[in-house]
Amino acid sequence: KGQRYDPTPKMTMDVERRRKAIDITTLLRKGQRYDPKKAKEKQYFAKARMLRSYHTMLKHEQQPNIRSQFPDKTGDRDSDSDRQQVSNETGLTYNQSNEEDNSEMGSDSDQEDEEKPICKFFTVGKGCKNGAKCEFRHQGAAAKKLRVCKFYTSRTGCQKGQKCKFVHEGTPQVIPEAKREAAKSSMLQLWQKQQEELKAARAIKEQEAAKREKEMSEKRKYRLTQSKHLLKRTAKGQPVMKSVMSTLLDKIVKQTGLN
């Protein structure tokens, strides 16, 4: 009890090393701070790589090789003797035989489309980003989006008319000319009434302003007359006060004997 604890040099060295390690880790953390923009870019590129690998895997493993099914079409075309031989054997002309071949090719292409894997990114509402270039099969057809015109009304219609790309809800009201003229006349009457009311309000405001100016001018005149009267009274009373003050001073001098 009461003894002082002296740490060994080895212990002090261990403590210093730990402190340095903590400082280094804090510096590294500050250098590798979380940047949301970079994290978003990394996530986007990782998703793109995953989709690319998935598409390539489907292309190489699941999709059949189309070139192996059909022979190479390079080379000489059929001669006239071959065409004649085909027509004699089948009893059909060369064009009819070609049409049959084309129909068989069309059925083969339909089978190939059915054998293709289904596109996982196609939806009826949005469709596919690749569109017709997509190498996979799309089940169903994408629904066309119909947007409603915001500027169309049944009373006034749309300014663009038939050139408008958006849908117009409802049918425009066909207003006869008599009703249209009556509406115009009522609108004109309302406008004239509003103008008359505005003129009357302006006239009342002007009258009130003139009345105020008249009252202010009368007050100014009254003040001027009062100030003039005061000036006259003070000018008259100044010599009287001087004489009174002089007599008082003389009396004080006589009584005190001061010169």
XYZ file of N, CA and C in Angstrom:
777
model
N 0.824 -1.187 0.000
C 0.000 0.000 0.000
C 0.866 1.248 0.000
N 0.441 2.226 -0.815
C 1.150 3.492 -0.874
C 2.383 3.477 -1.740
N 2.724 2.305 -2.374
C 3.896 2.242 -3.237
C 3.555 2.794 -4.623
N 4.543 3.450 -5.197
C 4.361 4.024 -6.532
C 4.590 2.951 -7.580
N 3.706 2.941 -8.593
C 3.818 1.946 -9.656
C 4.653 2.540 -10.782
N 5.806 1.952 -11.036
C 6.698 2.402 -12.112
C 6.598 1.409 -13.258
N 6.069 1.818 -14.417
C 5.985 0.885 -15.551
C 7.359 0.597 -16.143
N 7.481 -0.584 -16.670
C 8.741 -0.988 -17.297
C 8.864 -0.322 -18.659
N 10.090 -0.227 -19.195
C 10.253 0.373 -20.531
C 9.537 -0.399 -21.634
N 9.416 -1.716 -21.447
C 8.720 -2.516 -22.455
C 7.246 -2.114 -22.539
N 6.636 -1.898 -21.383
C 5.231 -1.493 -21.357
C 5.024 -0.131 -22.011
N 5.925 0.804 -21.737
C 5.819 2.125 -22.363
C 5.957 2.036 -23.879
N 6.847 1.182 -24.366
C 7.005 0.998 -25.815
C 5.728 0.429 -26.440
N 5.104 -0.526 -25.737
C 3.849 -1.103 -26.251
C 2.748 -0.041 -26.352
N 2.670 0.813 -25.342
C 1.657 1.876 -25.350
C 1.885 2.834 -26.508
N 3.153 3.199 -26.755
C 3.472 4.102 -27.866
C 3.115 3.473 -29.209
N 3.407 2.178 -29.348
C 3.069 1.491 -30.594
C 1.551 1.489 -30.839
N 0.797 1.230 -29.768
C -0.664 1.237 -29.908
C -1.180 2.610 -30.333
N -0.624 3.649 -29.734
C -1.033 5.005 -30.107
C -0.753 5.282 -31.584
N 0.438 4.888 -32.033
C 0.795 5.095 -33.443
C -0.145 4.317 -34.366
N -0.478 3.092 -33.964
C -1.394 2.283 -34.780
C -2.768 2.947 -34.882
N -3.239 3.482 -33.749
C -4.540 4.168 -33.751
C -4.498 5.392 -34.659
N -3.385 6.156 -34.600
C -3.254 7.331 -35.472
C -3.265 6.937 -36.944
N -2.574 5.845 -37.281
C -2.514 5.398 -38.685
C -3.906 4.980 -39.166
N -4.659 4.247 -38.328
C -6.012 3.813 -38.729
C -6.949 5.000 -38.942
N -6.827 6.007 -38.074
C -7.673 7.202 -38.249
C -7.343 7.930 -39.541
N -6.026 8.007 -39.868
C -5.635 8.646 -41.133
C -6.190 7.886 -42.329
N -6.111 6.556 -42.277
C -6.647 5.760 -43.383
C -8.159 5.944 -43.526
N -8.857 6.006 -42.406
C -10.306 6.213 -42.469
C -10.659 7.563 -43.075
N -9.882 8.584 -42.707
C -10.128 9.906 -43.287
C -9.864 9.913 -44.785
N -8.850 9.176 -45.219
C -8.542 9.121 -46.650
C -9.589 8.380 -47.443
N -10.199 7.336 -46.830
C -11.214 6.532 -47.518
C -12.603 6.841 -46.956
N -12.972 8.080 -46.993
C -14.304 8.465 -46.521
C -15.372 7.994 -47.505
N -16.575 7.857 -46.992
C -17.690 7.383 -47.815
C -18.176 8.510 -48.712
N -18.050 8.287 -50.016
C -18.526 9.257 -51.005
C -19.788 8.681 -51.648
N -20.958 9.294 -51.451
C -22.192 8.701 -52.004
C -22.203 8.654 -53.524
N -21.563 9.643 -54.171
C -21.535 9.669 -55.635
C -20.726 8.495 -56.183
N -19.530 8.270 -55.589
C -18.696 7.159 -56.045
C -19.360 5.816 -55.746
N -20.009 5.720 -54.601
C -20.686 4.471 -54.251
C -21.813 4.168 -55.240
N -22.539 5.200 -55.653
C -23.619 5.016 -56.624
C -23.062 4.571 -57.980
N -21.938 5.181 -58.402
C -21.317 4.797 -59.674
C -20.846 3.346 -59.631
N -20.220 2.944 -58.505
C -19.758 1.561 -58.370
C -20.932 0.595 -58.437
N -22.019 0.932 -57.770
C -23.207 0.080 -57.788
C -23.778 -0.034 -59.202
N -23.801 1.080 -59.942
C -24.331 1.077 -61.310
C -23.472 0.200 -62.221
N -22.119 0.370 -62.140
C -21.228 -0.410 -63.001
C -21.271 -1.891 -62.642
N -21.411 -2.205 -61.348
C -21.509 -3.604 -60.945
C -22.785 -4.233 -61.507
N -23.892 -3.493 -61.463
C -25.151 -3.994 -62.015
C -25.042 -4.184 -63.530
N -24.385 -3.244 -64.212
C -24.215 -3.360 -65.667
C -23.372 -4.578 -66.018
N -22.290 -4.821 -65.252
C -21.453 -5.996 -65.507
C -22.244 -7.282 -65.292
N -23.053 -7.321 -64.252
C -23.851 -8.508 -63.968
C -24.847 -8.780 -65.103
N -25.515 -7.719 -65.584
C -26.473 -7.894 -66.681
C -25.781 -8.353 -67.961
N -24.590 -7.785 -68.226
C -23.845 -8.167 -69.428
C -23.446 -9.637 -69.380
N -22.973 -10.067 -68.212
C -22.572 -11.469 -68.077
C -23.784 -12.396 -68.201
N -24.926 -11.953 -67.656
C -26.133 -12.769 -67.752
C -26.575 -12.917 -69.208
N -26.542 -11.833 -69.969
C -26.940 -11.885 -71.378
C -25.985 -12.748 -72.190
N -24.703 -12.616 -71.950
C -23.736 -13.444 -72.690
C -23.909 -14.919 -72.354
N -24.183 -15.231 -71.109
C -24.402 -16.623 -70.709
C -25.621 -17.206 -71.417
N -26.710 -16.422 -71.454
C -27.899 -16.896 -72.160
C -27.642 -17.068 -73.654
N -26.851 -16.148 -74.204
C -26.580 -16.191 -75.638
C -25.792 -17.444 -76.010
N -24.773 -17.778 -75.201
C -23.878 -18.882 -75.560
C -24.423 -20.242 -75.151
N -25.141 -20.317 -74.024
C -25.552 -21.618 -73.501
C -26.961 -22.016 -73.948
N -27.931 -21.096 -73.830
C -29.324 -21.464 -74.084
C -29.739 -21.271 -75.540
N -29.209 -20.227 -76.196
C -29.639 -19.947 -77.570
C -28.991 -20.950 -78.519
N -29.775 -21.569 -79.397
C -29.165 -22.519 -80.347
C -28.380 -21.780 -81.417
N -27.428 -22.506 -81.991
C -26.594 -21.920 -83.040
C -27.364 -21.951 -84.356
N -27.701 -20.762 -84.872
C -28.528 -20.673 -86.085
C -27.710 -21.039 -87.320
N -26.414 -20.771 -87.307
C -25.586 -21.023 -88.501
C -25.461 -22.518 -88.789
N -25.497 -23.335 -87.728
C -25.351 -24.778 -87.941
C -26.606 -25.382 -88.577
N -27.767 -24.749 -88.418
C -29.003 -25.309 -88.966
C -29.132 -25.073 -90.469
N -28.638 -23.952 -90.944
C -28.786 -23.603 -92.357
C -27.417 -23.645 -93.030
N -27.360 -24.164 -94.248
C -26.065 -24.177 -94.956
C -25.681 -22.779 -95.402
N -24.421 -22.657 -95.747
C -23.914 -21.369 -96.214
C -24.497 -21.072 -97.590
N -24.998 -19.857 -97.788
C -25.672 -19.482 -99.036
C -24.716 -18.955 -100.086
N -23.438 -18.931 -99.772
C -22.466 -18.448 -100.761
C -22.270 -19.513 -101.829
N -22.014 -19.084 -103.047
C -21.806 -20.018 -104.148
C -22.651 -19.647 -105.342
N -22.594 -20.512 -106.353
C -23.340 -20.242 -107.586
C -24.824 -20.478 -107.367
N -25.613 -19.719 -108.111
C -27.065 -19.886 -108.047
C -27.497 -21.042 -108.949
N -28.772 -21.432 -108.767
C -29.295 -22.541 -109.579
C -29.331 -22.139 -111.046
N -28.954 -23.081 -111.877
C -28.966 -22.831 -113.320
C -30.372 -23.070 -113.866
N -30.535 -22.773 -115.151
C -31.848 -22.952 -115.794
C -32.237 -24.420 -115.864
N -31.240 -25.311 -116.088
C -31.543 -26.747 -116.174
C -32.046 -27.280 -114.835
N -31.439 -26.804 -113.732
C -31.902 -27.238 -112.405
C -33.324 -26.760 -112.148
N -33.622 -25.535 -112.566
C -34.976 -25.008 -112.384
C -35.992 -25.845 -113.159
N -35.611 -26.211 -114.405
C -36.519 -27.007 -115.233
C -36.748 -28.379 -114.612
N -35.662 -28.957 -114.047
C -35.786 -30.262 -113.420
C -36.725 -30.204 -112.218
N -36.622 -29.151 -111.430
C -37.499 -29.007 -110.262
C -38.947 -28.863 -110.694
N -39.191 -28.088 -111.769
C -40.563 -27.883 -112.232
C -41.145 -29.159 -112.809
N -40.314 -29.993 -113.481
C -40.814 -31.243 -114.030
C -41.149 -32.235 -112.922
N -40.320 -32.264 -111.874
C -40.545 -33.230 -110.801
C -41.763 -32.867 -109.956
N -41.893 -31.599 -109.616
C -42.970 -31.181 -108.699
C -44.215 -30.720 -109.409
N -44.102 -30.310 -110.669
C -45.252 -29.776 -111.383
C -45.549 -28.337 -111.031
N -44.606 -27.632 -110.394
C -44.774 -26.236 -110.012
C -43.737 -25.390 -110.713
N -44.048 -24.147 -110.841
C -43.085 -23.213 -111.426
C -42.017 -22.877 -110.391
N -40.996 -22.170 -110.868
C -39.871 -21.817 -109.983
C -40.313 -20.821 -108.904
N -41.180 -19.859 -109.260
C -41.635 -18.863 -108.289
C -42.490 -19.504 -107.189
N -43.378 -20.483 -107.603
C -44.212 -21.154 -106.612
C -43.380 -21.959 -105.628
N -42.355 -22.621 -106.160
C -41.483 -23.390 -105.267
C -40.739 -22.471 -104.305
N -40.337 -21.278 -104.812
C -39.665 -20.313 -103.938
C -40.595 -19.823 -102.828
N -41.895 -19.596 -103.176
C -42.860 -19.158 -102.166
C -43.025 -20.208 -101.071
N -43.076 -21.493 -101.488
C -43.194 -22.558 -100.494
C -41.970 -22.595 -99.592
N -40.792 -22.410 -100.202
C -39.566 -22.395 -99.398
C -39.589 -21.248 -98.399
N -40.067 -20.084 -98.862
C -40.131 -18.925 -97.961
C -41.090 -19.172 -96.795
N -42.248 -19.829 -97.086
C -43.193 -20.129 -96.001
C -42.564 -21.082 -94.994
N -41.789 -22.085 -95.509
C -41.103 -22.998 -94.596
C -40.081 -22.249 -93.753
N -39.370 -21.305 -94.385
C -38.396 -20.499 -93.647
C -39.078 -19.667 -92.576
N -40.283 -19.115 -92.892
C -41.015 -18.327 -91.904
C -41.415 -19.168 -90.704
N -41.870 -20.411 -90.963
C -42.233 -21.281 -89.837
C -41.009 -21.619 -88.998
N -39.852 -21.818 -89.687
C -38.620 -22.091 -88.940
C -38.248 -20.906 -88.058
N -38.415 -19.676 -88.598
C -38.078 -18.488 -87.809
C -39.001 -18.358 -86.597
N -40.309 -18.731 -86.769
C -41.227 -18.700 -85.627
C -40.795 -19.691 -84.551
N -40.356 -20.873 -85.001
C -39.874 -21.864 -84.038
C -38.642 -21.351 -83.301
N -37.758 -20.680 -84.046
C -36.559 -20.122 -83.409
C -36.930 -19.072 -82.373
N -37.931 -18.230 -82.707
C -38.378 -17.222 -81.740
C -38.940 -17.873 -80.479
N -39.684 -18.992 -80.668
C -40.237 -19.683 -79.507
C -39.144 -20.339 -78.673
N -38.076 -20.799 -79.348
C -36.973 -21.426 -78.624
C -36.110 -20.410 -77.884
N -36.174 -19.149 -78.271
C -35.372 -18.119 -77.595
C -35.817 -17.965 -76.143
N -34.896 -17.630 -75.253
C -35.289 -17.392 -73.848
C -36.089 -16.100 -73.709
N -36.915 -16.065 -72.673
C -37.778 -14.900 -72.437
C -36.960 -13.767 -71.830
N -37.201 -12.569 -72.313
C -36.516 -11.379 -71.781
C -37.098 -11.057 -70.399
N -36.218 -10.976 -69.402
C -36.666 -10.726 -68.029
C -36.919 -9.247 -67.752
N -36.504 -8.402 -68.672
C -36.628 -6.959 -68.455
C -37.791 -6.346 -69.237
N -38.558 -7.180 -69.934
C -39.694 -6.687 -70.721
C -40.946 -6.672 -69.853
N -41.685 -5.564 -69.909
C -42.985 -5.455 -69.243
C -43.987 -4.848 -70.220
N -45.252 -5.168 -70.003
C -46.304 -4.661 -70.898
C -46.455 -3.158 -70.753
N -46.245 -2.645 -69.542
C -46.408 -1.202 -69.310
C -45.263 -0.382 -69.868
N -43.998 -0.857 -69.657
C -42.823 -0.084 -70.059
C -42.142 -0.608 -71.313
N -42.326 -1.897 -71.633
C -41.631 -2.466 -72.770
C -40.199 -2.823 -72.405
N -39.334 -2.862 -73.427
C -37.910 -3.187 -73.239
C -37.065 -2.010 -73.705
N -35.945 -1.794 -73.015
C -35.074 -0.677 -73.382
C -34.436 -0.884 -74.752
N -34.088 -2.137 -75.072
C -33.435 -2.417 -76.355
C -34.408 -2.390 -77.531
N -35.706 -2.551 -77.255
C -36.702 -2.489 -78.322
C -36.617 -3.678 -79.262
N -36.621 -3.377 -80.578
C -36.569 -4.447 -81.580
C -35.198 -5.096 -81.662
N -34.154 -4.429 -81.160
C -32.792 -4.976 -81.199
C -32.554 -6.049 -80.137
N -33.493 -6.226 -79.235
C -33.312 -7.195 -78.148
C -33.215 -8.607 -78.722
N -32.265 -9.393 -78.204
C -32.012 -10.738 -78.718
C -32.911 -11.790 -78.082
N -33.758 -11.396 -77.138
C -34.598 -12.348 -76.432
C -36.061 -12.148 -76.818
N -36.889 -13.071 -76.380
C -38.292 -13.095 -76.773
C -39.122 -12.244 -75.822
N -40.055 -11.468 -76.404
C -40.956 -10.618 -75.630
C -42.353 -11.219 -75.665
N -42.891 -11.519 -74.497
C -44.244 -12.071 -74.414
C -45.258 -10.938 -74.399
N -46.120 -10.900 -75.401
C -47.128 -9.847 -75.490
C -46.562 -8.610 -76.162
N -47.398 -7.593 -76.270
C -47.010 -6.326 -76.902
C -47.079 -5.220 -75.868
N -46.135 -4.286 -75.976
C -46.083 -3.161 -75.033
C -47.258 -2.227 -75.278
N -47.914 -1.844 -74.209
C -49.065 -0.937 -74.325
C -48.590 0.481 -74.590
N -49.240 1.132 -75.527
C -48.883 2.515 -75.849
C -49.427 3.450 -74.774
N -48.563 4.354 -74.343
C -48.967 5.303 -73.303
C -49.812 6.414 -73.919
N -50.939 6.688 -73.328
C -51.834 7.747 -73.788
C -51.840 8.860 -72.747
N -51.298 9.987 -73.128
C -51.255 11.130 -72.217
C -52.374 12.109 -72.565
N -53.004 12.631 -71.546
C -54.135 13.549 -71.728
C -53.601 14.962 -71.909
N -54.184 15.699 -72.863
C -53.782 17.088 -73.126
C -54.248 17.972 -71.966
N -53.316 18.721 -71.404
C -53.634 19.585 -70.262
C -54.322 20.885 -70.686
N -54.146 21.267 -71.944
C -54.663 22.560 -72.410
C -56.003 22.443 -73.140
N -56.548 21.230 -73.200
C -57.818 21.023 -73.907
C -58.986 21.222 -72.951
N -59.986 21.967 -73.408
C -61.245 22.112 -72.669
C -62.401 21.945 -73.646
N -63.529 21.470 -73.126
C -64.690 21.234 -73.991
C -65.282 22.540 -74.516
N -64.993 23.654 -73.840
C -65.563 24.945 -74.262
C -64.704 25.613 -75.330
N -63.382 25.639 -75.104
C -62.485 26.337 -76.031
C -61.733 25.400 -76.963
N -61.611 24.097 -76.602
C -60.854 23.171 -77.426
C -59.361 23.298 -77.172
N -58.552 22.890 -78.169
C -57.087 22.939 -78.073
C -56.549 23.845 -79.174
N -55.470 24.558 -78.880
C -54.894 25.482 -79.860
C -54.280 24.738 -81.048
N -53.657 23.574 -80.794
C -52.997 22.827 -81.868
C -53.971 22.055 -82.739
N -55.154 21.771 -82.208
C -56.169 21.080 -83.004
C -55.819 19.624 -83.246
N -55.880 19.204 -84.523
C -55.622 17.810 -84.870
C -54.142 17.461 -84.805
N -53.266 18.454 -84.827
C -51.820 18.195 -84.748
C -51.355 17.834 -83.339
N -52.224 17.989 -82.368
C -51.848 17.712 -80.971
C -51.564 16.217 -80.808
N -50.456 15.889 -80.135
C -50.043 14.495 -79.953
C -50.760 13.811 -78.796
N -51.423 14.573 -77.943
C -52.038 14.018 -76.748
C -53.532 13.784 -76.967
N -54.121 13.070 -76.024
C -55.535 12.686 -76.130
C -56.409 13.812 -75.587
N -57.520 14.068 -76.292
C -58.488 15.081 -75.858
C -59.702 14.372 -75.265
N -59.901 14.562 -73.968
C -61.024 13.922 -73.279
C -62.300 14.726 -73.496
N -63.368 14.042 -73.907
C -64.645 14.710 -74.143
C -64.728 15.294 -75.541
N -65.893 15.805 -75.883
C -66.134 16.419 -77.190
C -66.363 17.914 -77.015
N -65.872 18.732 -77.949
C -66.068 20.182 -77.816
C -67.529 20.571 -77.981
N -67.972 21.501 -77.187
C -69.361 21.963 -77.249
C -69.570 22.839 -78.485
N -70.596 22.521 -79.251
C -70.939 23.305 -80.439
C -71.903 24.410 -80.003
N -71.401 25.638 -79.925
C -72.218 26.770 -79.469
C -72.793 27.478 -80.698
N -74.108 27.673 -80.782
C -74.672 28.396 -81.935
C -74.257 29.866 -81.924
N -74.408 30.492 -83.129
C -73.953 31.882 -83.284
C -74.776 32.844 -82.431
N -76.084 32.585 -82.288
C -76.934 33.485 -81.489
C -76.470 33.502 -80.036
N -76.190 32.306 -79.490
C -75.710 32.232 -78.107
C -74.346 32.895 -77.981
N -73.515 32.704 -79.002
C -72.177 33.289 -78.954
C -72.246 34.816 -78.954
N -73.126 35.362 -79.814
C -73.276 36.823 -79.856
C -73.858 37.353 -78.544
N -74.833 36.615 -77.981
C -75.409 37.040 -76.700
C -74.352 37.027 -75.601
N -73.507 36.001 -75.626
C -72.441 35.933 -74.619
C -71.464 37.088 -74.795
N -71.141 37.399 -76.073
C -70.225 38.525 -76.331
C -70.819 39.841 -75.839
N -72.123 40.048 -76.131
C -72.767 41.298 -75.705
C -72.823 41.390 -74.184
N -73.109 40.266 -73.517
C -73.133 40.282 -72.043
C -71.748 40.564 -71.484
N -70.734 40.012 -72.135
C -69.361 40.274 -71.689
C -69.008 41.744 -71.866
N -69.436 42.331 -73.005
C -69.173 43.760 -73.230
C -69.891 44.625 -72.199
N -71.136 44.265 -71.900
C -71.884 45.032 -70.898
C -71.212 44.969 -69.528
N -70.754 43.778 -69.164
C -70.049 43.640 -67.885
C -68.786 44.487 -67.857
N -68.054 44.472 -68.983
C -66.808 45.250 -69.059
C -67.090 46.751 -68.945
N -68.131 47.208 -69.658
C -68.494 48.626 -69.574
C -68.923 49.010 -68.155
N -69.681 48.120 -67.504
C -70.105 48.391 -66.130
C -68.902 48.500 -65.194
N -67.955 47.590 -65.371
C -66.744 47.635 -64.544
C -65.965 48.925 -64.777
N -65.878 49.351 -66.047
C -65.161 50.591 -66.354
C -65.847 51.795 -65.705
N -67.183 51.824 -65.760
C -67.919 52.936 -65.130
C -67.702 52.962 -63.614
N -67.730 51.794 -62.994
C -67.485 51.727 -61.549
C -66.083 52.221 -61.208
N -65.121 51.852 -62.025
C -63.744 52.319 -61.789
C -63.642 53.836 -61.927
N -64.322 54.392 -62.936
C -64.305 55.850 -63.121
C -64.942 56.563 -61.927
N -66.071 56.034 -61.426
C -66.737 56.651 -60.270
C -65.840 56.606 -59.036
N -65.153 55.474 -58.838
C -64.247 55.362 -57.686
C -63.094 56.354 -57.806
N -62.564 56.514 -59.046
C -61.475 57.486 -59.246
C -61.949 58.913 -58.961
N -63.180 59.251 -59.405
C -63.709 60.605 -59.172
C -63.880 60.876 -57.682
N -64.362 59.875 -56.930
C -64.521 60.048 -55.477
C -63.170 60.274 -54.813
N -62.169 59.503 -55.239
C -60.827 59.661 -54.663
C -60.255 61.041 -54.967
N -60.473 61.538 -56.199
C -59.980 62.874 -56.569
C -60.665 63.963 -55.741
N -61.980 63.835 -55.509
C -62.704 64.817 -54.691
C -62.178 64.837 -53.254
N -61.940 63.656 -52.692
C -61.407 63.589 -51.329
C -60.025 64.224 -51.243
N -59.190 63.988 -52.256
C -57.844 64.572 -52.261
C -57.916 66.095 -52.361
N -58.842 66.638 -53.204
C -58.981 68.097 -53.330
C -59.475 68.711 -52.019
N -60.388 68.017 -51.331
C -60.890 68.510 -50.045
C -59.771 68.591 -49.013
N -58.925 67.573 -48.984
C -57.800 67.575 -48.043
C -56.831 68.710 -48.336
N -56.523 68.918 -49.603
C -55.610 70.009 -49.982
C -56.180 71.373 -49.569
N -57.485 71.561 -49.732
C -58.130 72.821 -49.353
C -58.025 73.055 -47.843
N -58.289 72.004 -47.053
C -58.183 72.128 -45.598
C -56.756 72.459 -45.172
N -55.781 71.811 -45.799
C -54.375 72.066 -45.460
C -53.981 73.500 -45.802
N -54.452 74.003 -46.941
C -54.120 75.386 -47.332
C -54.747 76.397 -46.361
N -55.972 76.138 -45.911
C -56.617 77.028 -44.937
C -55.852 77.049 -43.612
N -55.390 75.898 -43.179
C -54.612 75.823 -41.940
C -53.299 76.599 -42.070
N -52.665 76.481 -43.225
C -51.407 77.215 -43.447
C -51.636 78.735 -43.382
N -52.715 79.175 -44.021
C -53.027 80.618 -44.008
C -53.276 81.115 -42.572
N -54.011 80.346 -41.794
C -54.295 80.723 -40.404
C -53.000 80.832 -39.594
N -52.097 79.886 -39.798
C -50.822 79.919 -39.078
C -49.991 81.146 -39.478
N -50.000 81.460 -40.743
C -49.242 82.632 -41.211
C -49.786 83.925 -40.582
N -51.103 84.055 -40.539
C -51.695 85.276 -39.936
C -51.388 85.372 -38.447
N -51.438 84.243 -37.752
C -51.126 84.226 -36.325
C -49.674 84.619 -36.066
N -48.781 84.098 -36.879
C -47.353 84.437 -36.710
C -47.104 85.922 -36.998
N -47.810 86.490 -37.972
C -47.650 87.920 -38.279
C -48.131 88.781 -37.102
N -49.264 88.449 -36.521
C -49.783 89.185 -35.366
C -48.808 89.137 -34.191
N -48.218 87.982 -33.951
C -47.259 87.842 -32.851
C -46.023 88.701 -33.076
N -45.564 88.720 -34.319
C -44.386 89.541 -34.631
C -44.680 91.025 -34.379
N -45.866 91.464 -34.781
C -46.230 92.871 -34.559
C -46.297 93.209 -33.060
N -46.888 92.333 -32.272
C -47.013 92.570 -30.834
C -45.635 92.643 -30.162
N -44.758 91.752 -30.509
C -43.409 91.762 -29.918
C -42.641 92.994 -30.335
N -42.813 93.438 -31.594
C -42.111 94.656 -32.055
C -42.595 95.890 -31.295
N -43.890 95.940 -30.997
C -44.423 97.081 -30.234
C -43.989 97.028 -28.758
N -43.914 95.898 -28.154
C -43.611 95.779 -26.739
C -42.152 95.872 -26.388
N -41.238 95.788 -27.341
C -39.797 95.824 -27.060
C -39.354 97.173 -26.468
N -39.690 98.372 -27.031
C -39.231 99.631 -26.417
C -39.810 99.882 -25.028
N -41.001 99.466 -24.759
C -41.610 99.639 -23.430
C -40.813 98.876 -22.389
N -40.441 97.636 -22.719
C -39.664 96.820 -21.798
C -38.290 97.420 -21.562
N -37.696 98.005 -22.598
C -36.377 98.641 -22.439
C -36.446 99.810 -21.438
N -37.484 100.604 -21.547
C -37.620 101.761 -20.627
C -37.845 101.297 -19.197
N -38.626 100.266 -19.004
C -38.884 99.729 -17.661
C -37.607 99.195 -17.051
N -36.827 98.452 -17.837
C -35.573 97.895 -17.337
C -34.583 98.997 -16.983
N -34.528 100.042 -17.765
C -33.594 101.159 -17.484
C -33.952 101.886 -16.185
N -35.227 102.093 -15.914
C -35.660 102.750 -14.669
C -35.340 101.892 -13.459
N -35.522 100.608 -13.569
C -35.200 99.701 -12.471
C -33.709 99.705 -12.167
N -32.902 99.717 -13.197
C -31.445 99.747 -12.992
C -31.013 101.052 -12.311
N -31.612 102.135 -12.700
C -31.272 103.434 -12.077
C -31.601 103.428 -10.586
N -32.741 102.885 -10.225
C -33.127 102.809 -8.814
C -32.143 101.958 -8.014
N -31.721 100.835 -8.592
C -30.771 99.944 -7.913
C -29.441 100.648 -7.690
N -29.004 101.404 -8.687
C -27.717 102.113 -8.584
C -27.781 103.176 -7.494
N -28.884 103.876 -7.429
C -29.026 104.932 -6.423
C -29.050 104.343 -5.007
N -29.726 103.260 -4.846
C -29.830 102.664 -3.515
C -28.504 102.053 -3.056
N -27.825 101.434 -3.910
C -26.555 100.790 -3.552
C -25.390 101.754 -3.584
N -25.463 102.755 -4.378
C -24.363 103.682 -4.534
C -23.283 103.211 -5.469
N -23.609 102.276 -6.270
C -22.646 101.775 -7.268
C -22.775 102.564 -8.552
N -21.611 102.866 -9.135
C -21.630 103.588 -10.404
C -21.374 102.610 -11.533
